[in-house]
mmCIF file of C-alpha atoms in Angstrom:
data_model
loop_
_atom_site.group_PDB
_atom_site.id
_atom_site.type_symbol
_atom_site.label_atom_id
_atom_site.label_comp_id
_atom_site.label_asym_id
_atom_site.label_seq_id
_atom_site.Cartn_x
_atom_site.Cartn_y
_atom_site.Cartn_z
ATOM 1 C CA UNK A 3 0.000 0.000 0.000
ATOM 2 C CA UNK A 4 1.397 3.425 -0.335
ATOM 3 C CA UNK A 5 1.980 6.006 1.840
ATOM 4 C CA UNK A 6 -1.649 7.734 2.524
ATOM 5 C CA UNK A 7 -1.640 11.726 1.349
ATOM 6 C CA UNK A 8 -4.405 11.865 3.999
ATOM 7 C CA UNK A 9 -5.265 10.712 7.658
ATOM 8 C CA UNK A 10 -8.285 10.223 9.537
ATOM 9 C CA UNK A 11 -7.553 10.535 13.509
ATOM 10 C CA UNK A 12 -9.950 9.782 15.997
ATOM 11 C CA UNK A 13 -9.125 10.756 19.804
ATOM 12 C CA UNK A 14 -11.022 8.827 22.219
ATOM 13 C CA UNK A 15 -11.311 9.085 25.996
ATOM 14 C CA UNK A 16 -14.358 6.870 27.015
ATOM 15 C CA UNK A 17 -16.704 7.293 24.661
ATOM 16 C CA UNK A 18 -17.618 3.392 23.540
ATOM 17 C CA UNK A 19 -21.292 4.521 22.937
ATOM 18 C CA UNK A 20 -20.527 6.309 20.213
ATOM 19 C CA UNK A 21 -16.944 5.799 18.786
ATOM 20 C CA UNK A 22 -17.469 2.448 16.616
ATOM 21 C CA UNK A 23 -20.135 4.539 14.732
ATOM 22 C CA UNK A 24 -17.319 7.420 13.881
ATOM 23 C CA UNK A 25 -14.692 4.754 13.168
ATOM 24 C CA UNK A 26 -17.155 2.889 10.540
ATOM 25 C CA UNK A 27 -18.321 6.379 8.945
ATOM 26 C CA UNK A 28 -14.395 7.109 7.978
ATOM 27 C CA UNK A 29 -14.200 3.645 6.640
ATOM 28 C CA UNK A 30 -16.928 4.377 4.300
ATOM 29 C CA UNK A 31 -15.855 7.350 3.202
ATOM 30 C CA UNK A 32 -15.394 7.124 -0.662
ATOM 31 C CA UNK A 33 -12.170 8.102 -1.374
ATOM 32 C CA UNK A 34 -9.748 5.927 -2.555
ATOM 33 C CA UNK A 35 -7.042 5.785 -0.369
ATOM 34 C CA UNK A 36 -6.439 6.334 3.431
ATOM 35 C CA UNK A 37 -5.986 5.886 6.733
ATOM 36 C CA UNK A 38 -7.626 5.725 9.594
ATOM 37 C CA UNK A 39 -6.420 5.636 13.186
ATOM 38 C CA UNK A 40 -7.465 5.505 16.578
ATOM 39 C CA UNK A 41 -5.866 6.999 19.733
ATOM 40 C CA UNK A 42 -7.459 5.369 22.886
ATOM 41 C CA UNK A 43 -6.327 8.031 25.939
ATOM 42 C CA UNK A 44 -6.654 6.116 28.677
ATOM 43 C CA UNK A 45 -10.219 4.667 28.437
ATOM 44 C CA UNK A 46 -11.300 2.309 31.385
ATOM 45 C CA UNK A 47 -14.562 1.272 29.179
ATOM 46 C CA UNK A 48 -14.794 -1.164 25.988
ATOM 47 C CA UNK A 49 -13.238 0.799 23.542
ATOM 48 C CA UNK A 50 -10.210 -1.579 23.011
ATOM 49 C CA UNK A 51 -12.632 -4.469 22.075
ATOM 50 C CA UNK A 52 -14.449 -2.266 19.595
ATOM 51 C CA UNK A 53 -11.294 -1.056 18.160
ATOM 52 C CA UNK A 54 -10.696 -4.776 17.801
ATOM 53 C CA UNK A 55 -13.169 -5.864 15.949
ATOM 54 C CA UNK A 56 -12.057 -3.535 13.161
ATOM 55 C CA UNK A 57 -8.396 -4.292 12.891
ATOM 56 C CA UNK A 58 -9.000 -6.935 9.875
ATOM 57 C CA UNK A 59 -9.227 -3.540 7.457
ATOM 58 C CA UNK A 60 -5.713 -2.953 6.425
ATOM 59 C CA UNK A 61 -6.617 1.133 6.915
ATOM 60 C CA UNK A 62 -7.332 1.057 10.604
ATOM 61 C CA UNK A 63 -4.629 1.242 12.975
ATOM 62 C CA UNK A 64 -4.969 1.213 16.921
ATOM 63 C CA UNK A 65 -2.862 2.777 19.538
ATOM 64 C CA UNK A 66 -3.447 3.775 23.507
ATOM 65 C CA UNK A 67 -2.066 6.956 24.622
ATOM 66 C CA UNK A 68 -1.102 6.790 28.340
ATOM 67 C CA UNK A 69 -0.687 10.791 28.542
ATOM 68 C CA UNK A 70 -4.564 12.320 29.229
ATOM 69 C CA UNK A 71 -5.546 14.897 27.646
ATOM 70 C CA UNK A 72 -6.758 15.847 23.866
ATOM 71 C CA UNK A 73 -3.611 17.808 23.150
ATOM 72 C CA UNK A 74 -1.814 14.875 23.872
ATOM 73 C CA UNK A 75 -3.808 12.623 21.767
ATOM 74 C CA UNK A 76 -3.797 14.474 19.051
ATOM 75 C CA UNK A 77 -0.188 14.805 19.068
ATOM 76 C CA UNK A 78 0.140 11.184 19.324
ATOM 77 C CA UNK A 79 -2.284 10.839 15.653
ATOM 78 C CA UNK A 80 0.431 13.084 14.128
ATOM 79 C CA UNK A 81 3.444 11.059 15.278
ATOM 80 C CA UNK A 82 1.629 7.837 14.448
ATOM 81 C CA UNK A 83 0.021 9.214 10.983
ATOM 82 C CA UNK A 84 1.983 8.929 7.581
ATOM 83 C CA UNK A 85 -0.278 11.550 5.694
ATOM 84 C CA UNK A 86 0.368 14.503 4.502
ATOM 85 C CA UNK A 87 -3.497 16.110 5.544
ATOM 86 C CA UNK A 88 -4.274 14.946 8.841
ATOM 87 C CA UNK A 89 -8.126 14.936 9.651
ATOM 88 C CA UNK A 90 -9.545 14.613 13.199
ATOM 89 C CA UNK A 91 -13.038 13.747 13.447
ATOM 90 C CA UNK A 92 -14.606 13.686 17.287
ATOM 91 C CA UNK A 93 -15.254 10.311 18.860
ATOM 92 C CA UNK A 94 -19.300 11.129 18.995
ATOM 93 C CA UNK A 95 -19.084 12.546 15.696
ATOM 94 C CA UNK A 96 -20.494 10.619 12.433
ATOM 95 C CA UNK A 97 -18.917 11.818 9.133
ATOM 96 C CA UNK A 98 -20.974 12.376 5.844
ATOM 97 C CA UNK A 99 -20.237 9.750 2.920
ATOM 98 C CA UNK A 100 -17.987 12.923 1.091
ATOM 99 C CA UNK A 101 -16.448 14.190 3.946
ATOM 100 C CA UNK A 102 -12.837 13.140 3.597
ATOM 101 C CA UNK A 103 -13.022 13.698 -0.649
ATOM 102 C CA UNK A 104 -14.246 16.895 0.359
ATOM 103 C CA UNK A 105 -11.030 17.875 2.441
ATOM 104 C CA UNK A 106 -9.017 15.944 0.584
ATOM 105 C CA UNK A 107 -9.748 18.480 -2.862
ATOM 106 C CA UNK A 108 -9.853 21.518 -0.965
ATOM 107 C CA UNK A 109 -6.028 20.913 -0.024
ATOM 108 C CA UNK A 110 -4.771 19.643 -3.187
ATOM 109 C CA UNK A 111 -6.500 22.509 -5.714
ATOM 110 C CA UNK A 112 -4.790 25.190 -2.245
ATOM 111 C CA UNK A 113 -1.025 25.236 -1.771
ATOM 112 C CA UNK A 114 -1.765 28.263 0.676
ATOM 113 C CA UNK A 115 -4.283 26.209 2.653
ATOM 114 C CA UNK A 116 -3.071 25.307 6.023
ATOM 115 C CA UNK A 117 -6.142 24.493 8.586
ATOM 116 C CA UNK A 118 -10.206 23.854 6.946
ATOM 117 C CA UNK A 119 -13.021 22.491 9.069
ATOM 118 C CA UNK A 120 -16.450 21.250 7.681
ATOM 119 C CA UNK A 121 -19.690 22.368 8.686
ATOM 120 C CA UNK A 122 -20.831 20.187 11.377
ATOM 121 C CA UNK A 123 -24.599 19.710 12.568
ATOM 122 C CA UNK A 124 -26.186 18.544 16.049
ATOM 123 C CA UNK A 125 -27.446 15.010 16.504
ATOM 124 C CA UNK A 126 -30.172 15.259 19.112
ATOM 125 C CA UNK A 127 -30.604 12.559 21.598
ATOM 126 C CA UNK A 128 -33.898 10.725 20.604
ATOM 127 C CA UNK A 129 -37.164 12.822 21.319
ATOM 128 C CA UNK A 130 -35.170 15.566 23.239
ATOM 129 C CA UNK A 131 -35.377 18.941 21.430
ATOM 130 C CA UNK A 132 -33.121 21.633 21.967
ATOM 131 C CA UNK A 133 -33.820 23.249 25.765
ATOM 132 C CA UNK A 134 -35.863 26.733 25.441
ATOM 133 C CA UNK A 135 -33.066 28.212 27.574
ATOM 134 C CA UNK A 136 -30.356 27.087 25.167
ATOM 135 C CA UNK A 137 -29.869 29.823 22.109
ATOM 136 C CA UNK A 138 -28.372 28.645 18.309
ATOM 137 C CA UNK A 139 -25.193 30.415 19.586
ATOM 138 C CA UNK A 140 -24.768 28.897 22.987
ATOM 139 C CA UNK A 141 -25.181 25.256 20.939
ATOM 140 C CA UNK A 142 -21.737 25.859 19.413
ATOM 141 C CA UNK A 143 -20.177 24.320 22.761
ATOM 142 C CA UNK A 144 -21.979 21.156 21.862
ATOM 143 C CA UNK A 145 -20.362 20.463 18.599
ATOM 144 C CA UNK A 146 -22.630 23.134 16.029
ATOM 145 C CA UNK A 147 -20.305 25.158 13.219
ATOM 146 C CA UNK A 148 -22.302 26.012 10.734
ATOM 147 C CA UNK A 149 -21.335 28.888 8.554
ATOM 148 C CA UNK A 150 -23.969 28.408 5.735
ATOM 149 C CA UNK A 151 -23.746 26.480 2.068
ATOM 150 C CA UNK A 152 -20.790 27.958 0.100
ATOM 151 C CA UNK A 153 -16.699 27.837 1.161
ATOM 152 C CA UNK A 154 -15.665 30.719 2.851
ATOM 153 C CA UNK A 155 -12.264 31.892 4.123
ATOM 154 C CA UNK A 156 -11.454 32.063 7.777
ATOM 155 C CA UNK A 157 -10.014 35.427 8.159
ATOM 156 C CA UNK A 158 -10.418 35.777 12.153
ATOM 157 C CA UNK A 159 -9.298 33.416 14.977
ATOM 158 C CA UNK A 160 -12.803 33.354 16.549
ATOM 159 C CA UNK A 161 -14.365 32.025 13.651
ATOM 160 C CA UNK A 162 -11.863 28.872 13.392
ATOM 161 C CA UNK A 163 -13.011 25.900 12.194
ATOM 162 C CA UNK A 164 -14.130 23.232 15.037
ATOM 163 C CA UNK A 165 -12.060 20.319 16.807
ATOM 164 C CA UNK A 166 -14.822 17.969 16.432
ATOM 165 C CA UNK A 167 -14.625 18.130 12.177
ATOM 166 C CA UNK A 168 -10.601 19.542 11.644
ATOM 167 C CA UNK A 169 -8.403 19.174 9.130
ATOM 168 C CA UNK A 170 -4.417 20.875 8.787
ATOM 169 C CA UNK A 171 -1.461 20.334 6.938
ATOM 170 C CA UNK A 172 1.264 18.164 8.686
ATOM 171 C CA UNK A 173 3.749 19.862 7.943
ATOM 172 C CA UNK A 174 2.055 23.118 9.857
ATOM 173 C CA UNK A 175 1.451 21.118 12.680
ATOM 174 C CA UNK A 176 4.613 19.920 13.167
ATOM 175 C CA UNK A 177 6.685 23.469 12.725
ATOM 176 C CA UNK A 178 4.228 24.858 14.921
ATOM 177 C CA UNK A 179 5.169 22.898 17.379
ATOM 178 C CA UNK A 180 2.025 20.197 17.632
ATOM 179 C CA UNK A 181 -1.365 20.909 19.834
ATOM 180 C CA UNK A 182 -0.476 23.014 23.069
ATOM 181 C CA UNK A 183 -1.216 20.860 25.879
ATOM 182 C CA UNK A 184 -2.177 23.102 28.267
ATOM 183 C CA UNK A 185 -4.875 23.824 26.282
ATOM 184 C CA UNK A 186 -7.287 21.193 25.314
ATOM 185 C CA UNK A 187 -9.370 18.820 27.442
ATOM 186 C CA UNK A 188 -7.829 17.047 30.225
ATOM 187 C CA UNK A 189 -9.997 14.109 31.679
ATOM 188 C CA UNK A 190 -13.032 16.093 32.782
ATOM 189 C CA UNK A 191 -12.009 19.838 33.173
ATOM 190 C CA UNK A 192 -13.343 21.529 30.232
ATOM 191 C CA UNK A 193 -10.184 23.976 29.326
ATOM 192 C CA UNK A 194 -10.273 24.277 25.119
ATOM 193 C CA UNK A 195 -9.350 26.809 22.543
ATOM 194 C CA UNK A 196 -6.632 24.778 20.837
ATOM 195 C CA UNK A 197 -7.929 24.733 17.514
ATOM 196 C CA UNK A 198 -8.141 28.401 18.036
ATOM 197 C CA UNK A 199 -4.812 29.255 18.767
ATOM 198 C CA UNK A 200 -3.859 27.454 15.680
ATOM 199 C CA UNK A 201 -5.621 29.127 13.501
ATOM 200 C CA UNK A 202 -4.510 32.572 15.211
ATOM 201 C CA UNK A 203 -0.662 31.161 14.812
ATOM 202 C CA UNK A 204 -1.685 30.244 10.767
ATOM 203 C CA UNK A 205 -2.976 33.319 9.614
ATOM 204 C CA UNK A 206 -0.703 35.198 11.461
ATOM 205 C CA UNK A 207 2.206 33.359 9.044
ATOM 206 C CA UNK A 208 -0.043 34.060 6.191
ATOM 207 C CA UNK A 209 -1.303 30.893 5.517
ATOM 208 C CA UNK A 210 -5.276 30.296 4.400
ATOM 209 C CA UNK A 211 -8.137 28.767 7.314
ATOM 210 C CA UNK A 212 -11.247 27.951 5.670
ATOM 211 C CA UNK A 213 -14.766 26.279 6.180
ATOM 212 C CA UNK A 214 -15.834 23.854 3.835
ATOM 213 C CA UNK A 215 -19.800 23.071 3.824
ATOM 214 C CA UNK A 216 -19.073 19.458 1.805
ATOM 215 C CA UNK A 217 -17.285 18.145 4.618
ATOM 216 C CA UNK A 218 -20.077 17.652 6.501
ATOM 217 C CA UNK A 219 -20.332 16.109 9.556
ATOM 218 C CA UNK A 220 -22.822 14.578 12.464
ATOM 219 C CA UNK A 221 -22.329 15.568 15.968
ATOM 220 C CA UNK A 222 -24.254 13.717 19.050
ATOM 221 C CA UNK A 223 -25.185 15.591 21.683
ATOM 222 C CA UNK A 224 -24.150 13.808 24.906
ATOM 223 C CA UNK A 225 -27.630 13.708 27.416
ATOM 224 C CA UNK A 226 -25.719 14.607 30.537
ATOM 225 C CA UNK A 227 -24.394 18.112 28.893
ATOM 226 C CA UNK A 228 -28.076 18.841 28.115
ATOM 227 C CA UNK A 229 -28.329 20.956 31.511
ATOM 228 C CA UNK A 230 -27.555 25.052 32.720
ATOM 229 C CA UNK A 231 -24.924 23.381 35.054
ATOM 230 C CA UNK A 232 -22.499 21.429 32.322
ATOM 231 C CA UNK A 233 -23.079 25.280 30.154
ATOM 232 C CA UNK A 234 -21.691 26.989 32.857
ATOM 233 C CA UNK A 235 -18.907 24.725 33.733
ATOM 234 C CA UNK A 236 -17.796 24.780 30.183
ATOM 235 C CA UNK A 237 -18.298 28.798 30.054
ATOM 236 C CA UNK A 238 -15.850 28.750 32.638
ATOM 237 C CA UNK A 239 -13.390 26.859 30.894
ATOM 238 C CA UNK A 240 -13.902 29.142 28.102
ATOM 239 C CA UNK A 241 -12.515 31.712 30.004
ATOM 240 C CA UNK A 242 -9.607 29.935 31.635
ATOM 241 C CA UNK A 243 -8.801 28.785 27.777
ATOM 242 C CA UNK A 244 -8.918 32.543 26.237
ATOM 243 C CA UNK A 245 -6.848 33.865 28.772
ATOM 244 C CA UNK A 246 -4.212 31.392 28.349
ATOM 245 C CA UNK A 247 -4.239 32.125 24.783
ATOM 246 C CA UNK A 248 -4.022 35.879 25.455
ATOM 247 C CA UNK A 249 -0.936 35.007 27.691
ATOM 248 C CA UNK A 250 0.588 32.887 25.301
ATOM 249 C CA UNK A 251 0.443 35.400 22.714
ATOM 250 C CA UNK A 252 2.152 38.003 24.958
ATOM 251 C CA UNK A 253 -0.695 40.257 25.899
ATOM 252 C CA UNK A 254 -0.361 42.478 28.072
ATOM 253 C CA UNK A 255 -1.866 42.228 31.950
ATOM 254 C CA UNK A 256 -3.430 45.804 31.171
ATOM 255 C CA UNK A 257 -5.310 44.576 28.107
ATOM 256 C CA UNK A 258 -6.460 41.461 29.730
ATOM 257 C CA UNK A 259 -8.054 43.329 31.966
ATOM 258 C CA UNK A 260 -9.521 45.716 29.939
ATOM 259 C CA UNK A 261 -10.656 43.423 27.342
ATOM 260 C CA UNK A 262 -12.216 41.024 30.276
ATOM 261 C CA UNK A 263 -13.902 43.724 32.456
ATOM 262 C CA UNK A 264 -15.726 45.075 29.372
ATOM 263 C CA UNK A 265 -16.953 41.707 28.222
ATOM 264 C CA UNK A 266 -18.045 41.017 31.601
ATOM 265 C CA UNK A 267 -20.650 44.115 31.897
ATOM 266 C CA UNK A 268 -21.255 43.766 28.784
ATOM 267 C CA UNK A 269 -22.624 40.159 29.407
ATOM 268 C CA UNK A 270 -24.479 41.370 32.225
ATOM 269 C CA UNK A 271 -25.696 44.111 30.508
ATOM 270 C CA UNK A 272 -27.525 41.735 27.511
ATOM 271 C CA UNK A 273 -28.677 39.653 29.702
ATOM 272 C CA UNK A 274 -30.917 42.199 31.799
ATOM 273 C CA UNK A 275 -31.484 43.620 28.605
ATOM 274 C CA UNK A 276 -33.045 40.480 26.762
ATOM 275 C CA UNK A 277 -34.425 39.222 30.396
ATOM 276 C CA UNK A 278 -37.659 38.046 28.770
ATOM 277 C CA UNK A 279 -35.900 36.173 26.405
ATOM 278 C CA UNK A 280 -34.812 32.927 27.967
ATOM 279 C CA UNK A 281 -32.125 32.036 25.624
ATOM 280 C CA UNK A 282 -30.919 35.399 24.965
ATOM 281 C CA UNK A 283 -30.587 36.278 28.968
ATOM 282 C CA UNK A 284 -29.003 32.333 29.749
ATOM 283 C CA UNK A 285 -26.491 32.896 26.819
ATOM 284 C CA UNK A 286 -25.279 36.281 28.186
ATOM 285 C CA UNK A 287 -25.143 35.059 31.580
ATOM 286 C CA UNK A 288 -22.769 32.461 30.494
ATOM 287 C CA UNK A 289 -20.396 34.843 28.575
ATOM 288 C CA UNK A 290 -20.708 37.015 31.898
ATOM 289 C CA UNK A 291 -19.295 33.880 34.059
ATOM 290 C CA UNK A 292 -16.903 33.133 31.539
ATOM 291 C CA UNK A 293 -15.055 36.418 31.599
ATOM 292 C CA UNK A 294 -15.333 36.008 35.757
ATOM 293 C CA UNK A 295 -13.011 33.212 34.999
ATOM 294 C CA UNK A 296 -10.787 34.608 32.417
ATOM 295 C CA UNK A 297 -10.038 37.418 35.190
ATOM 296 C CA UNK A 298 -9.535 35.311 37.677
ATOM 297 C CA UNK A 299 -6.987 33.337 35.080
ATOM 298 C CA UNK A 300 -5.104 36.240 33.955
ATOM 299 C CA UNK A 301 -4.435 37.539 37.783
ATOM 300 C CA UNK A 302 -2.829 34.275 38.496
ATOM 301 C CA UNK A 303 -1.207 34.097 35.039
ATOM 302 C CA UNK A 304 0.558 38.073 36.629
ATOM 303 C CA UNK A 305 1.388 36.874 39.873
ATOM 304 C CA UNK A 306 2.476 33.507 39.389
ATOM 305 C CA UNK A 307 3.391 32.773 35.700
ATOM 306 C CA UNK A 308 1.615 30.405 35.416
ATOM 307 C CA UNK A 309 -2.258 28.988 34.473
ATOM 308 C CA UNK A 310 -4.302 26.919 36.758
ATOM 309 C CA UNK A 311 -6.793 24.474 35.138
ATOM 310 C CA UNK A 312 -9.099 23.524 38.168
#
């Protein structure tokens, strides 16, 4: 077989409901030749036995990765992958029959292309709409980047394609040093923005980010995160994760400040003003509580050099 110009990686911590269906929707993707490879981080459940019963197709490979944390798995898929285009699809995620092709062409027809993400839809446990407290925006936590029907081109870090349906150039990855691992999930804590500061680093070098409709992809919505308490736990790790990337990219104490005290009353602001508006008022409550933690991050980051994670 020769060396794959593209590779599927799945990350996996846990997730055996749901992680045999996104290994199987890779393997039927319709392209002619890739890989596909799985990097178990440190699940206690039956996700070696699934992985097992798929190891008779020459394209899937297994390995366990005894670091935890995403960053860390993810860096393991680009040691262990021999593309050229490495692709990392969420383990609750189900691709879409064109998904890799998709990817696949918009990298080959773009020299300049360095990072694309697909446009990637909620699956909604069965008979469980979406919560009248929970706004189209808010839903992006869940797993829901949609940027409409045609291509477009990612000009600004907060509009970066999505770790659940990613896609970047190997070679990118690996000068810019691989996935930062203090940002990124860790177990349970809920610290991201990874895919973010990659994008910022990209374009920053000149290189394209863009979101590609045809690489469409399936994300379930796990029951237990269907609740104002997981929303607000992850808004706080939102904040821990953007001030981490603030520090990382050198800015300044003052400006963290600044930028964190305005978005704070302006959170609480919204949400008094759009207080008969369930959604509207829960959504800016959560950016409020966010930026409450992003403070409280950049102090520490001032005083001790450092980011706490708890």
């Amino acid at each position: 077989m020769l060396t794959p110009s593209i590779s599927a990686i799945i990350c996996t911590y846990n997730r055996d409901t749901y992680v045999g269906a996104a290994i199987d929707s890779i393997l039927a993707q319709d392209l002619p030749e890739f890989e596909v490879i799985l990097i178990d981080n440190c699940s206690t459940d039956r996700t070696k036995a699934i992985a097992a019963e798929r190891l008779s197709d020459p394209r899937f490979k297994y390995f366990y990765e005894s670091q935890l944390g995403l960053s860390a798995a993810r860096n393991r898929g680009l040691k262990e992958a021999k593309g050229d285009i490495l692709v990392y699809l969420d383990d609750d995620a189900v691709a879409s029959p064109g998904w890799l092709r998709a990817i696949y062409d918009a990298y080959k027809n773009n020299e300049k292309l360095a990072i694309a993400g697909g446009k990637t839809t909620l699956i909604w446990p069965p008979n469980t709409p979406r919560p009248n407290w929970l706004s189209r925006d808010a839903s992006g936590v869940l797993g829901l980047y949609d940027l409409g029907d045609a291509p477009l081109s990612i000009t600004r870090p907060d509009r970066s394609p999505i770790g659940a349906n990613y896609s970047i150039r190997r070679d990118i990855l690996e000068a810019i040093g691989g996935f930062n691992v203090n940002l990124g999930r860790v177990g349970k804590n809920l610290v991201s923005n990874e895919e973010l500061f990659m994008t910022e680093q990209a374009l920053k070098q000149g290189w394209m980010v863009m979101y590609l409709p045809d690489a469409a992809a399936g994300h379930n919505v796990i029951p237990e995160r269907i609740t104002p308490n997981w929303f607000l736990k992850r808004s706080w790790g939102q904040g821990i994760s953007e001030s981490y990337r603030d520090q990382l990219a050198n800015r300044s104490a003052l400006v963290q400040f600044g930028n964190g005290g305005e978005r704070l009353l302006r959170g609480l602001y919204k949400s008094l003003k759009y207080f008969g508006s369930p959604e509207q008022r829960f959504e800016n409550l959560l950016y409020a509580y966010g930026q409450i933690a992003y403070l409280k991050t950049s102090i520490q980051g001032m005083l001790f050099g450092k980011i706490s994670v708890d």
